[in-house]
Tab-separated table of C-alpha atoms in Angstrom:
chain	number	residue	atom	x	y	z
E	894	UNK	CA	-16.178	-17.746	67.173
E	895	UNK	CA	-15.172	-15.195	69.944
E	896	UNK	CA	-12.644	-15.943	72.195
E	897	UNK	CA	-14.338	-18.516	75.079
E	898	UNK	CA	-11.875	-17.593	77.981
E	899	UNK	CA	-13.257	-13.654	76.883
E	900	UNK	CA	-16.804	-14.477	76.665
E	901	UNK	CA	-16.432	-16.463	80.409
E	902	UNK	CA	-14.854	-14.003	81.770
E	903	UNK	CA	-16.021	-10.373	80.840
E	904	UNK	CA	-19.542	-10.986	79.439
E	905	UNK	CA	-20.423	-7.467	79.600
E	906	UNK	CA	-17.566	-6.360	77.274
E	907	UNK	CA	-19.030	-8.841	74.509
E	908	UNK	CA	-22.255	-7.783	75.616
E	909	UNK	CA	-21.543	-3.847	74.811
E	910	UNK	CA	-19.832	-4.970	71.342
E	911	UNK	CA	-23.120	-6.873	70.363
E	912	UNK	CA	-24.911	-3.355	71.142
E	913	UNK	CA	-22.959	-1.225	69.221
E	914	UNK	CA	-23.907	-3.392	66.321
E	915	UNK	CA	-27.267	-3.181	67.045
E	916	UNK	CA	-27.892	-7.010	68.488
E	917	UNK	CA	-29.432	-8.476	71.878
E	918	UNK	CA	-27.457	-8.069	74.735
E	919	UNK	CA	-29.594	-11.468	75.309
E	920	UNK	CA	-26.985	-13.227	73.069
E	921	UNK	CA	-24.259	-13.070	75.387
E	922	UNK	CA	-26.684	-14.699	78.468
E	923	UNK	CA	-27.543	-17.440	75.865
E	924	UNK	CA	-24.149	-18.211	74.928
E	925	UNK	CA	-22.798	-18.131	78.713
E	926	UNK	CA	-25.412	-20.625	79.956
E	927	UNK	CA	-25.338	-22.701	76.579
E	928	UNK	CA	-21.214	-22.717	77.032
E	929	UNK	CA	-22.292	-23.374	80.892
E	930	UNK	CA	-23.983	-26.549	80.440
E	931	UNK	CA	-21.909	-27.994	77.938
E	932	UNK	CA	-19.002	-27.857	80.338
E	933	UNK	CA	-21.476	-29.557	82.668
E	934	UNK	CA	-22.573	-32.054	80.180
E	935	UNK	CA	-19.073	-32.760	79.401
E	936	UNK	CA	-17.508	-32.901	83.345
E	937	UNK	CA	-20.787	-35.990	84.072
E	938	UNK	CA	-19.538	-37.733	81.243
E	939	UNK	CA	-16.582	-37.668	82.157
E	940	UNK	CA	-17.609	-38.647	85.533
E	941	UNK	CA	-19.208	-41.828	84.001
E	942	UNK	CA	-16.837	-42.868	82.320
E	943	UNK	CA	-14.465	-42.976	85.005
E	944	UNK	CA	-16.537	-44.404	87.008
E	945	UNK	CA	-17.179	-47.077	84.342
E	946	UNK	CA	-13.669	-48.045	83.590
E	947	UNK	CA	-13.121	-48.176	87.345
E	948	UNK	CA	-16.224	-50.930	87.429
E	949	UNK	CA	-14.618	-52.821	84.713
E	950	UNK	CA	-11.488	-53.501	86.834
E	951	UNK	CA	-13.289	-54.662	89.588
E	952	UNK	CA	-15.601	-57.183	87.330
E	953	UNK	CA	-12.100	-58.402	85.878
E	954	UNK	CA	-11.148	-59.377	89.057
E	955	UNK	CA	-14.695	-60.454	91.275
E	956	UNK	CA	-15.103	-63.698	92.174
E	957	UNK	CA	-17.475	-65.852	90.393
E	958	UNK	CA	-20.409	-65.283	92.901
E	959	UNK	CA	-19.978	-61.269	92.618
E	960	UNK	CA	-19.086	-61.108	88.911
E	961	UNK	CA	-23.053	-61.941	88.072
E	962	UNK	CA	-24.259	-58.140	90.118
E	963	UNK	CA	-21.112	-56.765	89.148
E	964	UNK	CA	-22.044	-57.548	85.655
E	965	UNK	CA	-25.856	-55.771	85.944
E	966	UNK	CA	-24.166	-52.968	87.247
E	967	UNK	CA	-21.414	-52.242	84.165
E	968	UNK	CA	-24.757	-52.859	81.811
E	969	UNK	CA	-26.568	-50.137	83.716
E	970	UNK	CA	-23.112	-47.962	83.603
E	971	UNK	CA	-23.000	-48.103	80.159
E	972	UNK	CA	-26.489	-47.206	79.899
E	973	UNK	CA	-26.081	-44.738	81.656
E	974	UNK	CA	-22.737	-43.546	79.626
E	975	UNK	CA	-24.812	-43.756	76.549
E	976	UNK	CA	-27.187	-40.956	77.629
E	977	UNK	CA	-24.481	-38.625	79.266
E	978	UNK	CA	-22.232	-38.985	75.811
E	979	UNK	CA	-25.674	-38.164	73.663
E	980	UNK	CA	-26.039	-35.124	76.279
E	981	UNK	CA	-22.631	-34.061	75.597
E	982	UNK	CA	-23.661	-34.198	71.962
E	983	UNK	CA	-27.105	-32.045	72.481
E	984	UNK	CA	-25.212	-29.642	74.527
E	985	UNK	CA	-22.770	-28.932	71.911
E	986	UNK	CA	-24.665	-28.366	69.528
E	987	UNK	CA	-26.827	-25.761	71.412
E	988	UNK	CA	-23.247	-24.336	72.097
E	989	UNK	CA	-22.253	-24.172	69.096
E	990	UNK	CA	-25.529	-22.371	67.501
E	991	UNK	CA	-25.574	-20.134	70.572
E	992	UNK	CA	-21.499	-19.154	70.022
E	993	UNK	CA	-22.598	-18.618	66.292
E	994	UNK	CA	-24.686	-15.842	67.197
E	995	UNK	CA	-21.960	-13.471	68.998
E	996	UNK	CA	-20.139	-11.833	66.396
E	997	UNK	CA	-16.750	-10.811	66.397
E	998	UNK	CA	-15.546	-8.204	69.381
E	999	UNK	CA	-15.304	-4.533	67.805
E	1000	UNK	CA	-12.675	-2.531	67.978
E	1001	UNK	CA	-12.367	0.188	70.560
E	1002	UNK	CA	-13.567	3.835	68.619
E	1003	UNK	CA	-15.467	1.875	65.834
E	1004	UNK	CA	-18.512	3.920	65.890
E	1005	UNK	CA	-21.996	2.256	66.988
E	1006	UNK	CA	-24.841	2.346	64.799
E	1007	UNK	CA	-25.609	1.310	61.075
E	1008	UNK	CA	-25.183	1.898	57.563
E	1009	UNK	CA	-25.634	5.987	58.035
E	1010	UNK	CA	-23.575	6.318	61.077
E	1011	UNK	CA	-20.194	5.980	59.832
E	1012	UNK	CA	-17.704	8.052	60.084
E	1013	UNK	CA	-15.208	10.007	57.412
E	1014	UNK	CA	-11.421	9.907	58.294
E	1015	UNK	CA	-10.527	11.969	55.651
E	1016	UNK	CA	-10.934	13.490	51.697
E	1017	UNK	CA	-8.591	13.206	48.789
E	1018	UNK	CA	-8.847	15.252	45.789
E	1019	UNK	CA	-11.679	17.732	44.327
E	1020	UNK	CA	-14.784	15.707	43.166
E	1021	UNK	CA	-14.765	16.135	39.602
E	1022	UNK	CA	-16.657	18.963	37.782
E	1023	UNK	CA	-17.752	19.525	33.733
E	1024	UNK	CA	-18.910	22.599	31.802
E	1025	UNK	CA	-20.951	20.120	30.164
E	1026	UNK	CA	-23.386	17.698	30.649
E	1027	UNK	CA	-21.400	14.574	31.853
E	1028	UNK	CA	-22.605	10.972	31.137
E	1029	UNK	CA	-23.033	8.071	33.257
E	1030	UNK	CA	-20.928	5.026	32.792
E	1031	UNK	CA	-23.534	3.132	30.920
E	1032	UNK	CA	-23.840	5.874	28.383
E	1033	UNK	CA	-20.195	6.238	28.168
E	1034	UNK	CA	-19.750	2.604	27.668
E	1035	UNK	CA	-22.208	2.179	25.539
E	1036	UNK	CA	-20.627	4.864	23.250
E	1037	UNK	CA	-17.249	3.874	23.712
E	1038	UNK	CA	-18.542	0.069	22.623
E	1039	UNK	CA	-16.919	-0.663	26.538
E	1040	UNK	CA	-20.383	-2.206	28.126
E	1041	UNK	CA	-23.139	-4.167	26.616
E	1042	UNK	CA	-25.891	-4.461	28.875
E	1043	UNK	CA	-28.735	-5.259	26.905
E	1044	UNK	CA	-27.031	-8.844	25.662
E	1045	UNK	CA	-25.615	-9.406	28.623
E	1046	UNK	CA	-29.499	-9.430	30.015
E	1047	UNK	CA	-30.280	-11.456	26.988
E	1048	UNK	CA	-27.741	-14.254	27.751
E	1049	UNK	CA	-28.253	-14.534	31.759
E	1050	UNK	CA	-30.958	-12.160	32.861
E	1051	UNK	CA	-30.832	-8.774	34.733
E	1052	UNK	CA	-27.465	-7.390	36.607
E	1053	UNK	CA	-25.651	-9.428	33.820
E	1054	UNK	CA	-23.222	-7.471	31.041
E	1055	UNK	CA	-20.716	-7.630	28.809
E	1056	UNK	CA	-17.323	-6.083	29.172
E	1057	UNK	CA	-16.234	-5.341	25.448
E	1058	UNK	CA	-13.712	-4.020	23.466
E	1059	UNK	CA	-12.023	-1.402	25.546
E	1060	UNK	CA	-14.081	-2.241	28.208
E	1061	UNK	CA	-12.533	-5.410	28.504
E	1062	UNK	CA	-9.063	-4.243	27.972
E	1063	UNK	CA	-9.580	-1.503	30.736
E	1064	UNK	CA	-10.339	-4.061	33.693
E	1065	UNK	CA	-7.563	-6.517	32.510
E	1066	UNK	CA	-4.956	-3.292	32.470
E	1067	UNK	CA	-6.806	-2.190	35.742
E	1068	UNK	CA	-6.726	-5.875	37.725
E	1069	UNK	CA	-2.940	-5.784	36.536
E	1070	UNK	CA	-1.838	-2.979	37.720
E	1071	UNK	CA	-3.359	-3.858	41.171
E	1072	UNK	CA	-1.743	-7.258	40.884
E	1073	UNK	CA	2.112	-5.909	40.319
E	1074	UNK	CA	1.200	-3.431	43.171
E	1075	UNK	CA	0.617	-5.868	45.591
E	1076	UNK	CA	3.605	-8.179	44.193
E	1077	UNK	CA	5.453	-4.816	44.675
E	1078	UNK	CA	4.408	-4.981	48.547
E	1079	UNK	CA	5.368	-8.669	49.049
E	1080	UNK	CA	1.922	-10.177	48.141
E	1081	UNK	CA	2.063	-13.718	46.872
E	1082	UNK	CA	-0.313	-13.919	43.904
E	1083	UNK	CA	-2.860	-16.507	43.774
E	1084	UNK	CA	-5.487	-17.963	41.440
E	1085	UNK	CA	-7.915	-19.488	43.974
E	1086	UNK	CA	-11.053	-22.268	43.377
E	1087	UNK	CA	-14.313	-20.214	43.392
E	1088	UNK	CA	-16.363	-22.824	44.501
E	1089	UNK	CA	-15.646	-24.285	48.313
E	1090	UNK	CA	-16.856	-26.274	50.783
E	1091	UNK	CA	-19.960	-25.480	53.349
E	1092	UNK	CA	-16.850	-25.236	56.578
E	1093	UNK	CA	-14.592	-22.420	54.364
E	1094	UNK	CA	-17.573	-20.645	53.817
E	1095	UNK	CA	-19.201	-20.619	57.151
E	1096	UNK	CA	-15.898	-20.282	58.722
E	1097	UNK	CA	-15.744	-16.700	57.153
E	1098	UNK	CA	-18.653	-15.685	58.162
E	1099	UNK	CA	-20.392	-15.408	55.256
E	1100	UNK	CA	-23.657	-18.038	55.758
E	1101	UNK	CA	-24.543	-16.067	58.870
E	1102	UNK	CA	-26.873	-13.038	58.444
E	1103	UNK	CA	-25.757	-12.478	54.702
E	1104	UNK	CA	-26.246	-16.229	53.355
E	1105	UNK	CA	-28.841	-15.149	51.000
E	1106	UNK	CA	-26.301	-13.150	49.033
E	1107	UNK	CA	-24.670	-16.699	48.247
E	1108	UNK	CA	-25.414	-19.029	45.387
E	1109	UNK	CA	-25.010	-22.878	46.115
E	1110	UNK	CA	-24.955	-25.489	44.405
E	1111	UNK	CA	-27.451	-28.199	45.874
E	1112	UNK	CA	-26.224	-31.357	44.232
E	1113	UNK	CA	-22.536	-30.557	45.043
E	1114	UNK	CA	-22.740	-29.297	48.319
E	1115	UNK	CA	-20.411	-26.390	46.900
E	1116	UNK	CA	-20.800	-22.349	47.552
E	1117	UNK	CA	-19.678	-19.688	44.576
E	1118	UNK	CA	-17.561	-16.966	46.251
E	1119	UNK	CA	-18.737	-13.770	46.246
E	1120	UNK	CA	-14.722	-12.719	47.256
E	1121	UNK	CA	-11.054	-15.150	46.647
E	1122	UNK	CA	-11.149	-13.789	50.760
E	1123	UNK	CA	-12.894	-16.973	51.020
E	1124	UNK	CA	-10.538	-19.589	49.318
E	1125	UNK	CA	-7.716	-17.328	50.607
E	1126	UNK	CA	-8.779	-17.894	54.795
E	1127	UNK	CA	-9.588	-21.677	54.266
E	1128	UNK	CA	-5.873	-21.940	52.179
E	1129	UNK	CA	-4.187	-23.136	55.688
E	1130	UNK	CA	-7.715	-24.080	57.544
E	1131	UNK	CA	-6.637	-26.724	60.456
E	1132	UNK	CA	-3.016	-25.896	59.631
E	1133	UNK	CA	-0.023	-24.432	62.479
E	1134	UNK	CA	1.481	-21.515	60.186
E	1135	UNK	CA	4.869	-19.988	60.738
E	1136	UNK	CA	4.932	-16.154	61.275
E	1137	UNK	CA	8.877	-16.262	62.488
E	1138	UNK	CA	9.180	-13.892	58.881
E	1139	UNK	CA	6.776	-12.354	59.463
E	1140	UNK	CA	3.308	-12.117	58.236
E	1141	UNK	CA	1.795	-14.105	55.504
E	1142	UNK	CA	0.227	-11.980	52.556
E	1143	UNK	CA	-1.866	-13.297	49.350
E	1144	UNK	CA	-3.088	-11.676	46.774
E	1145	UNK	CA	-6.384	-13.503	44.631
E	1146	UNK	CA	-7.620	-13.014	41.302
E	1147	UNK	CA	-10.932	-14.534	40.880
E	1148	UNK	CA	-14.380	-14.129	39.296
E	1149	UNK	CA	-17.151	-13.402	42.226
E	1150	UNK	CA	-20.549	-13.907	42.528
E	1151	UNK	CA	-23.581	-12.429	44.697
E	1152	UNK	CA	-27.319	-12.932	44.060
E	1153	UNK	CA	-27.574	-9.069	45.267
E	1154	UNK	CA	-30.748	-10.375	46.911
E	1155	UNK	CA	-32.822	-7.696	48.971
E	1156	UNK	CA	-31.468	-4.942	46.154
E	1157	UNK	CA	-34.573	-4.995	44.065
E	1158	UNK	CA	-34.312	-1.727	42.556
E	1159	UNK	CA	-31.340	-0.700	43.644
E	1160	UNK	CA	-28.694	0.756	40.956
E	1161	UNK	CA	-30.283	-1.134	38.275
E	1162	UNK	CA	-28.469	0.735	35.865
E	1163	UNK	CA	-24.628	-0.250	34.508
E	1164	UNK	CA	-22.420	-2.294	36.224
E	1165	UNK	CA	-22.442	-1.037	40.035
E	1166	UNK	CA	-24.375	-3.780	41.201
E	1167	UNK	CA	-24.387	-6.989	38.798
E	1168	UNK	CA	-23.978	-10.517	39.924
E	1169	UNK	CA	-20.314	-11.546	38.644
E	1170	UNK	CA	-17.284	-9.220	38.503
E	1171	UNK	CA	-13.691	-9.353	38.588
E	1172	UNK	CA	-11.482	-8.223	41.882
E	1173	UNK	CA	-8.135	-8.396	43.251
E	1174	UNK	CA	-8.738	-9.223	46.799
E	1175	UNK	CA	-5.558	-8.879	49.651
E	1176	UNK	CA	-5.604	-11.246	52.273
E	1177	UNK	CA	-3.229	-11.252	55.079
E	1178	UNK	CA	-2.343	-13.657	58.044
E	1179	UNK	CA	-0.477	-11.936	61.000
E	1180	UNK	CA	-0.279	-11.963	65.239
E	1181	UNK	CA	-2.742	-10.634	67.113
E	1182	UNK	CA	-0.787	-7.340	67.541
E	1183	UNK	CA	0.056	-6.444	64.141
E	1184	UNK	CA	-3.201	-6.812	63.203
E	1185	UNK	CA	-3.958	-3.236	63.236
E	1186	UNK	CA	-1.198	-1.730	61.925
E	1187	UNK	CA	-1.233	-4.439	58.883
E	1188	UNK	CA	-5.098	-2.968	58.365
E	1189	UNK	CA	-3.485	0.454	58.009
E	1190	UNK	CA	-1.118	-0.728	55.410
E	1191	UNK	CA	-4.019	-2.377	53.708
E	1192	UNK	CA	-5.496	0.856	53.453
E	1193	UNK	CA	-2.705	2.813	52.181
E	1194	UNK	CA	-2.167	0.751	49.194
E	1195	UNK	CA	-5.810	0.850	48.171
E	1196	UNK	CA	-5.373	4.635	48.446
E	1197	UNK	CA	-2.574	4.971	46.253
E	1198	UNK	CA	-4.465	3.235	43.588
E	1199	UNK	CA	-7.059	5.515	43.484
E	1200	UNK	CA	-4.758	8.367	43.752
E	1201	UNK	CA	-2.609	7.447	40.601
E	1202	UNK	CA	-5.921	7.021	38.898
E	1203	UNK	CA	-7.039	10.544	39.726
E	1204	UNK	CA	-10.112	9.348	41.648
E	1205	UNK	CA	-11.592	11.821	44.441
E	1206	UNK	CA	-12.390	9.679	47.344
E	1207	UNK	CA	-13.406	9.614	50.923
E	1208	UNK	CA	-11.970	6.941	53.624
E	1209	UNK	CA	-14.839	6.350	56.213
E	1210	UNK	CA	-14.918	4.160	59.508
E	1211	UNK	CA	-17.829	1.836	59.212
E	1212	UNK	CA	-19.877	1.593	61.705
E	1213	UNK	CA	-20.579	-1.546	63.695
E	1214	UNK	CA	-23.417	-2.302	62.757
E	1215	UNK	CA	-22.770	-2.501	59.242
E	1216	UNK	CA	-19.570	-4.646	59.612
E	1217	UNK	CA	-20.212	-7.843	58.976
E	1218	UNK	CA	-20.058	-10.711	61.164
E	1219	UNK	CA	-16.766	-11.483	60.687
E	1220	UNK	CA	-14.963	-7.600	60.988
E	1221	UNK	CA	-13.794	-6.086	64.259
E	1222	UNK	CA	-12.939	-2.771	61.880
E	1223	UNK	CA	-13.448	-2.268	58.277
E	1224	UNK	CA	-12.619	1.091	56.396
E	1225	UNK	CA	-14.261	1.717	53.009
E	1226	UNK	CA	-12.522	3.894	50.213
E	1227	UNK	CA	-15.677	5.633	48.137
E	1228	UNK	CA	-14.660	7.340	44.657
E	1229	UNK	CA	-17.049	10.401	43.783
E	1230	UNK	CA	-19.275	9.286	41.364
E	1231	UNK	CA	-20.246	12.400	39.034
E	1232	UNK	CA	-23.216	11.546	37.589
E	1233	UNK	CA	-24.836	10.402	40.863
E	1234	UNK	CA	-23.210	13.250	43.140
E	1235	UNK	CA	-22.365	11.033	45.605
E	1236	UNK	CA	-19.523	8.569	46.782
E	1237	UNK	CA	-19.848	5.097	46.253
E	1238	UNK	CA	-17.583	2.775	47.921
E	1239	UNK	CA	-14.838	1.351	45.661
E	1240	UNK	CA	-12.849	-0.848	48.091
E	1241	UNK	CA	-13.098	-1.939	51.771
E	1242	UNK	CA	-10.470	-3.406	53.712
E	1243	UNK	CA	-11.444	-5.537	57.107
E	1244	UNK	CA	-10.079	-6.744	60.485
E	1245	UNK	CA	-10.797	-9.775	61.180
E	1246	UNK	CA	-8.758	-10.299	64.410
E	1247	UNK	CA	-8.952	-13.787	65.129
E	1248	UNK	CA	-12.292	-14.807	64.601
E	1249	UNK	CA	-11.894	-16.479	61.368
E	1250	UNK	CA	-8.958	-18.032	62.415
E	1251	UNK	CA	-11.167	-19.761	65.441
E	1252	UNK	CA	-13.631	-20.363	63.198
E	1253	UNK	CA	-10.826	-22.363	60.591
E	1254	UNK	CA	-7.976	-23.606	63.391
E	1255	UNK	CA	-5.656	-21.467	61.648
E	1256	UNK	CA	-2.909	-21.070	64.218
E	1257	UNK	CA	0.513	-19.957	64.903
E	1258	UNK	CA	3.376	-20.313	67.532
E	1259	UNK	CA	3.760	-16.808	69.356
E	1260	UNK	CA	7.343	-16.232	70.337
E	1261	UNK	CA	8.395	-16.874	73.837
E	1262	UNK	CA	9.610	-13.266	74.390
E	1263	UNK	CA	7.972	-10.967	71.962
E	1264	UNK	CA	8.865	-10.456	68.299
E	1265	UNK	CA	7.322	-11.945	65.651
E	1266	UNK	CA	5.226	-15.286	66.211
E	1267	UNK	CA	7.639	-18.402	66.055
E	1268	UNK	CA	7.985	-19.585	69.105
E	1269	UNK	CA	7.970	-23.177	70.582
E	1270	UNK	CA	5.252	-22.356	72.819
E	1271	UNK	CA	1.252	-23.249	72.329
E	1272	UNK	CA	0.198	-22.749	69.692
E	1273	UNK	CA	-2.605	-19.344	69.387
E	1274	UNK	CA	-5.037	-18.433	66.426
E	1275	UNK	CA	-3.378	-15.763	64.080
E	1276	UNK	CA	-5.225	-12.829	63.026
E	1277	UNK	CA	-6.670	-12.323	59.229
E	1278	UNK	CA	-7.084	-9.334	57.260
E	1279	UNK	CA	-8.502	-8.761	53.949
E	1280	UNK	CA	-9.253	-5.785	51.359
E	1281	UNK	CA	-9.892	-5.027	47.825
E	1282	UNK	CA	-7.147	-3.812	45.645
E	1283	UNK	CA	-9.391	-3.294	42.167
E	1284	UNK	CA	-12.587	-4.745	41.058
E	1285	UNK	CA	-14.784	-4.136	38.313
E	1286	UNK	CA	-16.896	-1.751	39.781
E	1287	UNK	CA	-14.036	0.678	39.415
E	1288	UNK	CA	-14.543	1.366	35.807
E	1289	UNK	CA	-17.284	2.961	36.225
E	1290	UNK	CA	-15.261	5.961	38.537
E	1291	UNK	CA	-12.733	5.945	36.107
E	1292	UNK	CA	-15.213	6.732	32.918
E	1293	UNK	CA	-17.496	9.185	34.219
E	1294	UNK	CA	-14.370	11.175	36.219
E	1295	UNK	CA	-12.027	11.491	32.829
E	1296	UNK	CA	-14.823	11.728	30.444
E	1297	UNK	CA	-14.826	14.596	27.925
E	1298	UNK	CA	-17.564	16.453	26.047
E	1299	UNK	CA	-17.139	14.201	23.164
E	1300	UNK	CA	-17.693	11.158	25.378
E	1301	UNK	CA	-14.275	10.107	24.847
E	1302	UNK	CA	-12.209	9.365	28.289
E	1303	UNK	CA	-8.770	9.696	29.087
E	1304	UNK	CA	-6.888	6.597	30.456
E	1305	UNK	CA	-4.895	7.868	33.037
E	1306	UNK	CA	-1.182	7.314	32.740
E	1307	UNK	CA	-0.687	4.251	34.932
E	1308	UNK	CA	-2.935	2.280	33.136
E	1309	UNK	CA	-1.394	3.028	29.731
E	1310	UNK	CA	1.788	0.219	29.478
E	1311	UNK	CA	-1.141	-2.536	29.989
E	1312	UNK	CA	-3.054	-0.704	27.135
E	1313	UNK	CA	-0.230	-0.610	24.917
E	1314	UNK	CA	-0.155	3.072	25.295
E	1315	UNK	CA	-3.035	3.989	24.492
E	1316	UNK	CA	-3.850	7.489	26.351
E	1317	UNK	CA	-7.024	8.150	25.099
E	1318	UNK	CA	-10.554	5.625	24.517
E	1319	UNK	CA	-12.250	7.142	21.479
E	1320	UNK	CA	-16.027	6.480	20.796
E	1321	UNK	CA	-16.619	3.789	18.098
E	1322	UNK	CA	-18.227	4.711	14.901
């Protein structure tokens, strides 16, 4: 949830961030008047109740001719208590659902607008170019005896594959690599569940607009993560966290899974869009006011990895309405794609501010005079950042950029000590 004291007090700044991504400026009124009437609900119960414990004194001490009315009167109090605590109950609820639908605050300079209307920060590299006829990454995997699609449909259906062969050895020397690069930068590396709990994964946002992109299992009341962000935000859920060091930074290796629902059609071919995959997900908790420059640093390590992998690649600055729930900012990192002429986004890295920490009663001390949170003051939700550091999808960059006419593909040289140094994938016979 937003911040209430925000929301009470400058409506019309929520109500301009709901714009920009494209919602009602009607869900701001609704949240006011719902947030309105619980305080209401809650002040006559409180009322009551006082009111009520007050009667009880005097019944303790009326006479025995009063006690009799004084009697009636507590019954009809705590009738009367009865309703105003079920009101209370009613009234948060419709809080609560009407809070839900106010996303988080965007950042000033995020651009408004959708999918199309982001914006490019910058370029790195010349897209590749052949004086051949390149190959997708299907083809070259298939050649290379890297992907198996056609079994992998056999064994679970469509969007399913196998990684084999080299193509197995490529994403365990790629997911590595990004895992000593973020131990490099002080991550702490993590294995995390990738089931949880309805509260982790509604506190990050993700049953909200995008729940159908989530598989559940019914009869355990348990979600599969389509990110370890998830595991890695509800890791100190209802927990006081000490930033006096500084901030917090984790680093999860997991399996992830998305039905991909509402992409009927969409790159049906290779391994862009499948339902399971590999990634390396970052995940930070900091204050409030190193948030941003902690999403910068996010950034710059996801660019170095494409860099010493010799991807091209833009940076772009989503727009808000395609953020998410959850993001006040999120920048995207697309690698040029050769066979599709296009970039397709590789990683994306996302402020969070505090939201999810609302949302989980993640919290931290902030330090009486400045610095680094640690102070003995109240406590204040800390901010949470996350972004991906390698993932499967990045193999298929990687084979159609350093193909060659032969359909071999070089392995560029930071990938070779986890491939026993092996510089070159050769196609199988």
């Amino acid at each position: 949830m937003i911040d209430l004291a925000l929301l009470r007090d400058n409506p019309d700044l929520v109500k301009r961030s709901q714009e920009a991504r494209g919602e009602s400026p009607e869900t701001v009124d609704a949240a006011v008047a719902a947030d309105r009437a619980r305080r209401a609900a809650i002040t006559a119960f409180e009322e009551l109740r006082a009111e009520q414990n007050a009667h009880g004194k005097l019944v303790a001490r009326a006479s025995k001719e009063d006690k009799p009315a004084l009697v009636a009167q507590a019954k009809d109090l705590s009738d009367r208590v009865k309703v105003a605590q079920l009101a209370v109950t009613d009234a948060e609820a419709a809080a609560d659902e009407a809070l839900a639908r106010i996303e988080n605050i965007v950042i000033d300079g995020v651009p408004a607008g959708g999918e199309e209307d982001f914006v490019t920060l910058r370029t790195h590299g010349e897209p590749a170019s052949f004086d051949f006829a390149p190959r997708d990454h299907l083809a070259l995997g298939e050649k290379l005896g890297a992907i198996d699609m056609e079994r992998g449909t056999k064994v679970s259906g469509s969007r399913f594959y196998f990684l084999t062969g080299i193509g197995a050895r490529l994403e365990y020397a790629l997911m590595s690599l990004a895992l000593q690069r973020a131990v490099d930068a002080g991550f702490i590396p993590m294995i995390p569940p990738t089931l949880v709990r309805p509260e982790v994964m509604r506190g990050t946002g993700f049953l909200g607009q995008h729940a159908d992109e989530v598989y559940k299992l019914e009869a355990d009341d348990l979600y599969l993560v389509g990110t370890s962000e998830v595991p890695l935000a509800g890791y100190h859920m209802g927990e006081i966290i000490d930033l006096t060091a500084g901030a917090k930074r984790y680093a999860g290796w997991s399996t992830c899974y998305r039905r991909e629902a509402g992409s009927y059609g969409k790159d049906t071919r290779g391994i862009i869009r499948v339902h399971q995959f590999n990634k390396l997900e970052m995940f930070v908790y900091t204050t409030p006011e190193d948030a941003e420059a902690e999403h910068l640093r996010l950034v710059a390590l996801q660019e170095q990895m494409l860099q010493d992998l010799g991807l091209s690649y833009r940076v772009i600055d989503v727009a808000a309405g395609d953020l998410g729930s959850s993001a006040a900012r999120k920048y995207d990192v697309e690698a040029w794609v050769p066979t599709q002429d296009a970039y397709r986004e590789l990683t994306s890295t996302s402020n969070c501010t505090t939201y999810q920490a609302r949302r989980l009663d993640v919290r931290y001390r902030p330090a009486l005079e400045g610095g680094s949170g640690g102070g003995a003051g109240k406590t204040a939700p800390v901010a949470t950042l996350n972004g991906t550091l390698a993932t499967t999808r990045w193999i298929v960059a990687i084979l159609e950029t350093h193909q060659r006419e032969d359909g071999s593909v070089v392995i560029p040289e930071v990938l070779r000590p986890y491939l026993g140094g092996l510089s070159v994938a050769e196609p199988i016979a």
